[in-house]
Tab-separated table of C-alpha atoms and ligand atoms in Angstrom:
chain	number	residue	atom	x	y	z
A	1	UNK	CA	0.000	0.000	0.000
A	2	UNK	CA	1.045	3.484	-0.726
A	3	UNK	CA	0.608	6.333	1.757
A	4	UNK	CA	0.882	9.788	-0.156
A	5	UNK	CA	2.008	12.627	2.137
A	6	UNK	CA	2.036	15.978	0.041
A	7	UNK	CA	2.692	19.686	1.265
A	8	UNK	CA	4.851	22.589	1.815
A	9	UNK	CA	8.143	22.348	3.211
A	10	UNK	CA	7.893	23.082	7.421
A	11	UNK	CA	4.521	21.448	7.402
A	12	UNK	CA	5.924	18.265	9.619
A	13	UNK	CA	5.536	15.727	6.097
A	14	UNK	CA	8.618	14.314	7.449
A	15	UNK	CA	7.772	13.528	11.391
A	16	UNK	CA	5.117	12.667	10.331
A	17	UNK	CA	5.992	10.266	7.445
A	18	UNK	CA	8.612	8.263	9.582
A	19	UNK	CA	6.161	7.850	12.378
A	20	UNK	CA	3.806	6.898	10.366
A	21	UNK	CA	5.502	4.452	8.646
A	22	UNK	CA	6.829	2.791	12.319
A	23	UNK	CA	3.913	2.624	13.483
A	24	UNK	CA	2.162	0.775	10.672
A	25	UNK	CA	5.274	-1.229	9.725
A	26	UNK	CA	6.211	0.126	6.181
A	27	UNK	CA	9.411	1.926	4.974
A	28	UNK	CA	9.488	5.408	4.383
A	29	UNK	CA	9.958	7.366	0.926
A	30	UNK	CA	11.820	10.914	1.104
A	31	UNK	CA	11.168	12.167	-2.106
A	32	UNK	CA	12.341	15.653	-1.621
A	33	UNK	CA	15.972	13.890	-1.024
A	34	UNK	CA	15.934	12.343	-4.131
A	35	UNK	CA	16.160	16.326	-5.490
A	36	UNK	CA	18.278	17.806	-3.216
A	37	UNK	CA	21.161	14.960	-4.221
A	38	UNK	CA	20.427	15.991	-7.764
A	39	UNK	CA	21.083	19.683	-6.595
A	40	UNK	CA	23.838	18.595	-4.667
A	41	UNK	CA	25.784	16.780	-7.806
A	42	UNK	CA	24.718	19.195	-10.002
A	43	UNK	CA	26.873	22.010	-7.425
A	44	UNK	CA	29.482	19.334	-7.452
A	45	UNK	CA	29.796	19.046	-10.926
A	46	UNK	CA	29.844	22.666	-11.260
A	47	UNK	CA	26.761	22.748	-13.572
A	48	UNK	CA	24.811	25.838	-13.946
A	49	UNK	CA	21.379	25.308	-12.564
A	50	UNK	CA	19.870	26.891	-15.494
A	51	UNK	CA	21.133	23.909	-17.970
A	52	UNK	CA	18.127	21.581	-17.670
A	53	UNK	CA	20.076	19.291	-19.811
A	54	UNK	CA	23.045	19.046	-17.900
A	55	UNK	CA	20.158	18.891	-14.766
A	56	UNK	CA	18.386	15.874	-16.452
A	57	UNK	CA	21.466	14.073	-17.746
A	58	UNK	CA	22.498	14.178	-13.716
A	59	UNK	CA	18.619	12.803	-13.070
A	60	UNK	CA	18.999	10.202	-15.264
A	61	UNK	CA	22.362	8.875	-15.005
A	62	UNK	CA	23.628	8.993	-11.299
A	63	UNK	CA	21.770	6.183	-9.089
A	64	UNK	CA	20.544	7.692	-6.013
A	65	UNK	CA	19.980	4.877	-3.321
A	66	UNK	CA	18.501	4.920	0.355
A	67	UNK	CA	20.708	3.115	2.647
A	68	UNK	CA	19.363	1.030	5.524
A	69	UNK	CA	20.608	-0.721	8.600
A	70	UNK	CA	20.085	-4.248	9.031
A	71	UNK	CA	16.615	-5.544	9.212
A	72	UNK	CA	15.605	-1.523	9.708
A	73	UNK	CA	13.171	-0.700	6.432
A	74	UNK	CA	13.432	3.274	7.309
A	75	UNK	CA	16.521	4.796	5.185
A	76	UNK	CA	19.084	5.685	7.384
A	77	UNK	CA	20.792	8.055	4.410
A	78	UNK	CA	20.604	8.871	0.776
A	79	UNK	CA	23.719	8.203	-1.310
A	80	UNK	CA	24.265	9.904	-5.245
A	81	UNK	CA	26.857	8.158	-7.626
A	82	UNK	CA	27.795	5.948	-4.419
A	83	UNK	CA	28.624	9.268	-2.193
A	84	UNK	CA	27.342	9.532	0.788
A	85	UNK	CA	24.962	12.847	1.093
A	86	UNK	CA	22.855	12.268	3.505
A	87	UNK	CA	24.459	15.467	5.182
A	88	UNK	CA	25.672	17.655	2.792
A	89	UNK	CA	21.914	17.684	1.340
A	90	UNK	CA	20.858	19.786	4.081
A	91	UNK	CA	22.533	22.964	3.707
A	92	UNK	CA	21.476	26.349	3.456
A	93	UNK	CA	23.068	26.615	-0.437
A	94	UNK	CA	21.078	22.991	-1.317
A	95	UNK	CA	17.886	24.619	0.274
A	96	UNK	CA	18.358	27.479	-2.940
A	97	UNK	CA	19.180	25.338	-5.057
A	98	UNK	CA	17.003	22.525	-5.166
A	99	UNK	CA	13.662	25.079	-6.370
A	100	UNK	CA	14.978	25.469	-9.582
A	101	UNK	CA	16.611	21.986	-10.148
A	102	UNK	CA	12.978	20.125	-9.113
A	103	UNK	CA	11.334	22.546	-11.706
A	104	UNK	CA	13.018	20.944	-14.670
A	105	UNK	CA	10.757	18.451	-16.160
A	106	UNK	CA	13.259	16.173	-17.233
A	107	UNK	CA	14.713	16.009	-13.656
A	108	UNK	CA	11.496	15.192	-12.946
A	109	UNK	CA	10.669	12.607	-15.164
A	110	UNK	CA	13.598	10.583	-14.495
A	111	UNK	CA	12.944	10.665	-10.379
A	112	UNK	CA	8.927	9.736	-10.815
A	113	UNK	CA	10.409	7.049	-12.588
A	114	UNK	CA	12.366	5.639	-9.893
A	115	UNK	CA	10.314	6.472	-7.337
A	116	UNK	CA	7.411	4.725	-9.077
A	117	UNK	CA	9.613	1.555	-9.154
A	118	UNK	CA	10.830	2.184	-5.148
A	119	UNK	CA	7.020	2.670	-4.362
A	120	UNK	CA	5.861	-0.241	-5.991
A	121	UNK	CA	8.644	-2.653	-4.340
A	122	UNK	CA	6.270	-2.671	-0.802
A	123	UNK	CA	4.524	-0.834	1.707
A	124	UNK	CA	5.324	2.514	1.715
A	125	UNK	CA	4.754	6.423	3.009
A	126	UNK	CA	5.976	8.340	0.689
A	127	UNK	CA	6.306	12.142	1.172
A	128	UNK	CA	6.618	14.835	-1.450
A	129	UNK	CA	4.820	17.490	-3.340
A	130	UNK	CA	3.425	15.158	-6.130
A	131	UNK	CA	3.096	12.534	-4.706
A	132	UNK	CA	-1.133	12.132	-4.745
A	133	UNK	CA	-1.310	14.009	-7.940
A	134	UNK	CA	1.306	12.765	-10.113
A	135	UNK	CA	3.274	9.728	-8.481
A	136	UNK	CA	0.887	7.521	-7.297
A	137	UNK	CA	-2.524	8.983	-8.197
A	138	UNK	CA	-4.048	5.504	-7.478
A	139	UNK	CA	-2.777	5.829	-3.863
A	140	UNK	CA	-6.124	4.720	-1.103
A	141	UNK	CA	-4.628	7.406	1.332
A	142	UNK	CA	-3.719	10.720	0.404
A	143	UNK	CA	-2.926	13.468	2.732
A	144	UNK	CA	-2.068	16.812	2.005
A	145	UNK	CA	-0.227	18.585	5.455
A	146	UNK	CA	-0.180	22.108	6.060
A	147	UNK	CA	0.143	24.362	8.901
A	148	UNK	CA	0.785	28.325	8.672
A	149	UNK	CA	3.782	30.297	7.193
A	150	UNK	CA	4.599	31.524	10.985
A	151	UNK	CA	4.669	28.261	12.663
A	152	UNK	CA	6.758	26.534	9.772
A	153	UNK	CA	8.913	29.502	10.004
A	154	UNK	CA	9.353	28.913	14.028
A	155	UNK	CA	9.700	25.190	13.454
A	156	UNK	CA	12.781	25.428	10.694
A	157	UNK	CA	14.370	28.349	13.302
A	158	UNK	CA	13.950	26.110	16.113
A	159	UNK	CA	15.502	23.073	13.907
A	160	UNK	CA	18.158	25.362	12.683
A	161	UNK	CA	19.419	26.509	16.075
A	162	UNK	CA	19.472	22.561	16.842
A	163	UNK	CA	21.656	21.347	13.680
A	164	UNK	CA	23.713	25.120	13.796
A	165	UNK	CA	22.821	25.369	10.372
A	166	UNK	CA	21.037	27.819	8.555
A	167	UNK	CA	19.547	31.136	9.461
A	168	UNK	CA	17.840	31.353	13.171
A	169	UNK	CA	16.598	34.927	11.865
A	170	UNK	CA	13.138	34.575	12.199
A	171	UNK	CA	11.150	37.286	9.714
A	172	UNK	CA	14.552	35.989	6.926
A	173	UNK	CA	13.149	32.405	7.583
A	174	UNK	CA	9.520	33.586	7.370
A	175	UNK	CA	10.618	34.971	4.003
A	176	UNK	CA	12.290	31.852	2.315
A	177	UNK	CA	9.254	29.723	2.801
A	178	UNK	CA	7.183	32.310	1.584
A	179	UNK	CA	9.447	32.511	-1.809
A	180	UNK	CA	10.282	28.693	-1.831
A	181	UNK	CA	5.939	27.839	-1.321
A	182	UNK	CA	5.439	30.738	-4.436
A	183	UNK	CA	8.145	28.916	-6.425
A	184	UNK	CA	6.880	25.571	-5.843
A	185	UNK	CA	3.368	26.327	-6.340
A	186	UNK	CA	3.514	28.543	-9.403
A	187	UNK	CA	6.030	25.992	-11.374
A	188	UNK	CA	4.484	24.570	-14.153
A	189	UNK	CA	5.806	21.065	-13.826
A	190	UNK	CA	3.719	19.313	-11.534
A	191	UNK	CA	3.062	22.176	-8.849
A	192	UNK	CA	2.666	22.021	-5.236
A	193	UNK	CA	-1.813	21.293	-5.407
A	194	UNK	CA	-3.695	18.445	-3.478
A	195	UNK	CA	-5.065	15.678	-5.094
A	196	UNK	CA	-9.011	16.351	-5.656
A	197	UNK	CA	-9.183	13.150	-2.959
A	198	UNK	CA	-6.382	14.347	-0.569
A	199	UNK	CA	-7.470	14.660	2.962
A	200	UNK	CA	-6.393	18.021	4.347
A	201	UNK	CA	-4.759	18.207	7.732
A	202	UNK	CA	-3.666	21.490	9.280
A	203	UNK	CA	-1.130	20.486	11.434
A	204	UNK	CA	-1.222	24.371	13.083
A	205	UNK	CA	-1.378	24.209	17.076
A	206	UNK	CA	-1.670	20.230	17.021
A	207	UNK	CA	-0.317	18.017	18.655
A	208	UNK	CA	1.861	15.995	16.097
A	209	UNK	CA	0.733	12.502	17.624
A	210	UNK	CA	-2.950	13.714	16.726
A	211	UNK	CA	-1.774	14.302	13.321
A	212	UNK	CA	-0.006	10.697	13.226
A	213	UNK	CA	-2.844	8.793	14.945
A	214	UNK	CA	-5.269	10.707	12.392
A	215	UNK	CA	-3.415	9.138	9.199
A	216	UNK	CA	-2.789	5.632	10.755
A	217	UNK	CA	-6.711	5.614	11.088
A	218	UNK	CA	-7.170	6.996	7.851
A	219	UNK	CA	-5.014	3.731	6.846
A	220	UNK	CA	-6.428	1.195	8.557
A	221	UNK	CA	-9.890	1.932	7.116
A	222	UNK	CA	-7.789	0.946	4.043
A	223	UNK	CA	-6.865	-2.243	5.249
A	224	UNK	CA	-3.186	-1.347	6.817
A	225	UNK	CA	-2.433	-3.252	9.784
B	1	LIG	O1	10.789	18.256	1.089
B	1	LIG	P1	12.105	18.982	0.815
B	1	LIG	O2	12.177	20.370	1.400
B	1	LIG	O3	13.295	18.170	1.163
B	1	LIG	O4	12.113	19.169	-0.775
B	1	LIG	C1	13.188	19.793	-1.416
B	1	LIG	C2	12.723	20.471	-2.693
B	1	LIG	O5	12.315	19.506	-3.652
B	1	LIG	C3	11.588	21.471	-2.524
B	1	LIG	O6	11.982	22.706	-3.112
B	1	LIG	C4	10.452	20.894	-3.325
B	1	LIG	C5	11.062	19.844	-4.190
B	1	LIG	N1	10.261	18.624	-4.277
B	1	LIG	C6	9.470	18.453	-5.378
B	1	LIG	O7	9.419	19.336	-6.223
B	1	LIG	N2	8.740	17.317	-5.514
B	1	LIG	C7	8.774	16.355	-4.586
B	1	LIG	N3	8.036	15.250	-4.748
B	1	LIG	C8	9.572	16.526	-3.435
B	1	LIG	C9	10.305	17.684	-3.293
C-alpha cells in the first residue's frame, strides 16, 4: 500500500511520514531527497542550474539509493553516484538550489520514474509534493499537510538553532518559505496542489501525535495493519 504525504516544506511531512511508517510497519519514501542529491551533484559538478540538460542528464544517469541498517526498512541516508549525502543535502546553499533543479521536467521525469519503481517494491509512506497528484494517483490514502507560514517559520528556526545550520533569523526564515511555497506552487511542472481526494490536515497548534494517529486511522480503514 502506498501512503501519499504531500505539502509545503515546514509542514511536519517528514515527522510525520517516519512515524507513520513505524507505526504501521512500512518503509518510508523521502522524495524531496531524491532532489536535493540531484542539486547537490549538479553544485558538485559545477553545472549551472539553469542547464536543464546538464540537470536531467544528472537525473537520469547517477543512481541515487537509500541506505538502511540491518533488518531496519526506514533509510538511514541517501547516497548519489555511491557518495554519501545524507548530510551535505541539508545545507542552506542545497535549500536554494534545489527550487529550480525540481522545476526541470526532465529532472522530474527521471525521479517519478524511480520512485514509481521504489514505491511499488512494498509498503510505503511516501512524502513529497506530487506525490497524490502525479506519483501515485491511485494511492487509497492521500494526505495533504499544512500548517501556517509563521509556525513553519518557528519550526525550521527552532531546527536550525538545533543542527547550527542555517539562518535562526526569524522574519529571513519567514521569508524563504514564503518565496520557496510561491516557487513551488507557481512551477508549471507538476506544482505544489492536493489531489481532488487528498485529505487536508492542518497540522497548526496540534499536537503531532494527533496528526499521526489521524493518518494511521485513515489507513487502517484501508486495510493497513
Ligand atoms: O521536502 P524537501 O524540502 O526536502 O524538498 C526539497 C525540494 O524539492 C523542494 O523545493 C520541493 C522539491 N520537491 C518536489 O518538487 N517534488 C517532490 N516530490 C519533493 C520535493
Amino acid at each position: 500500500m502506498i501512503i501519499a504525504i504531500d505539502g509545503p516544506s515546514g509542514a511536519g511531512k517528514s515527522t510525520v511520514a517516519k512515524a507513520v511508517a513505524r507505526t504501521l510497519g512500512f518503509s518510508c519514501l523521502d522524495t524531496g531527497a531524491m532532489y536535493r542529491a540531484v542539486a547537490w551533484q549538479a553544485l558538485e559538478d559545477g553545472a549551472s542550474l539553469e542547464d536543464a540538460e546538464a540537470l536531467g542528464r544528472i537525473a537520469r544517469e547517477r543512481e541515487i539509493a537509500f541506505f538502511h541498517d540491518p533488518g531496519d526498512p526506514m533509510p538511514k541516508g541517501v547516497s548519489i553516484g555511491g557518495q554519501d549525502v545524507s548530510a551535505a543535502i541539508r545545507t542552506a546553499e542545497i535549500d536554494r538550489a534545489v527550487s529550480p533543479v525540481s522545476a526541470v521536467p526532465a529532472v522530474r521525469e527521471a525521479l517519478v520514474a524511480q520512485q514509481r519503481r521504489i514505491g511499488r517494491s512494498g509498503d510505503y509512506v511516501v512524502e513529497g509534493r506530487d506525490i497524490g497528484t502525479t506519483v501515485f494517483p491511485e494511492a487509497p490514502v492521500k494526505v495533504f499537510l499544512t500548517a501556517s507560514a509563521e509556525e513553519r517559520a518557528h519550526r525550521r528556526v527552532r531546527q536550525n538553532v538545533d543542527r547550527s545550520v542555517g539562518s535562526i533569523d526569524y522574519e529571513e526564515v519567514l521569508a524563504d518559505i514564503r518565496r520557496r511555497d510561491e516557487v513551488d506552487s507557481s512551477r508549471a511542472a507538476s506544482p505544489l496542489r492536493p489531489a481532488d481526494d487528498a485529505v487536508h490536515l492542518d497540522s497548526t497548534g496540534r499536537y503531532i501525535e494527533d496528526v499521526i494517529d489521524e493518518i494511521c486511522a485513515l489507513a487502517r480503514e484501508k486495510g493497513a495493519r
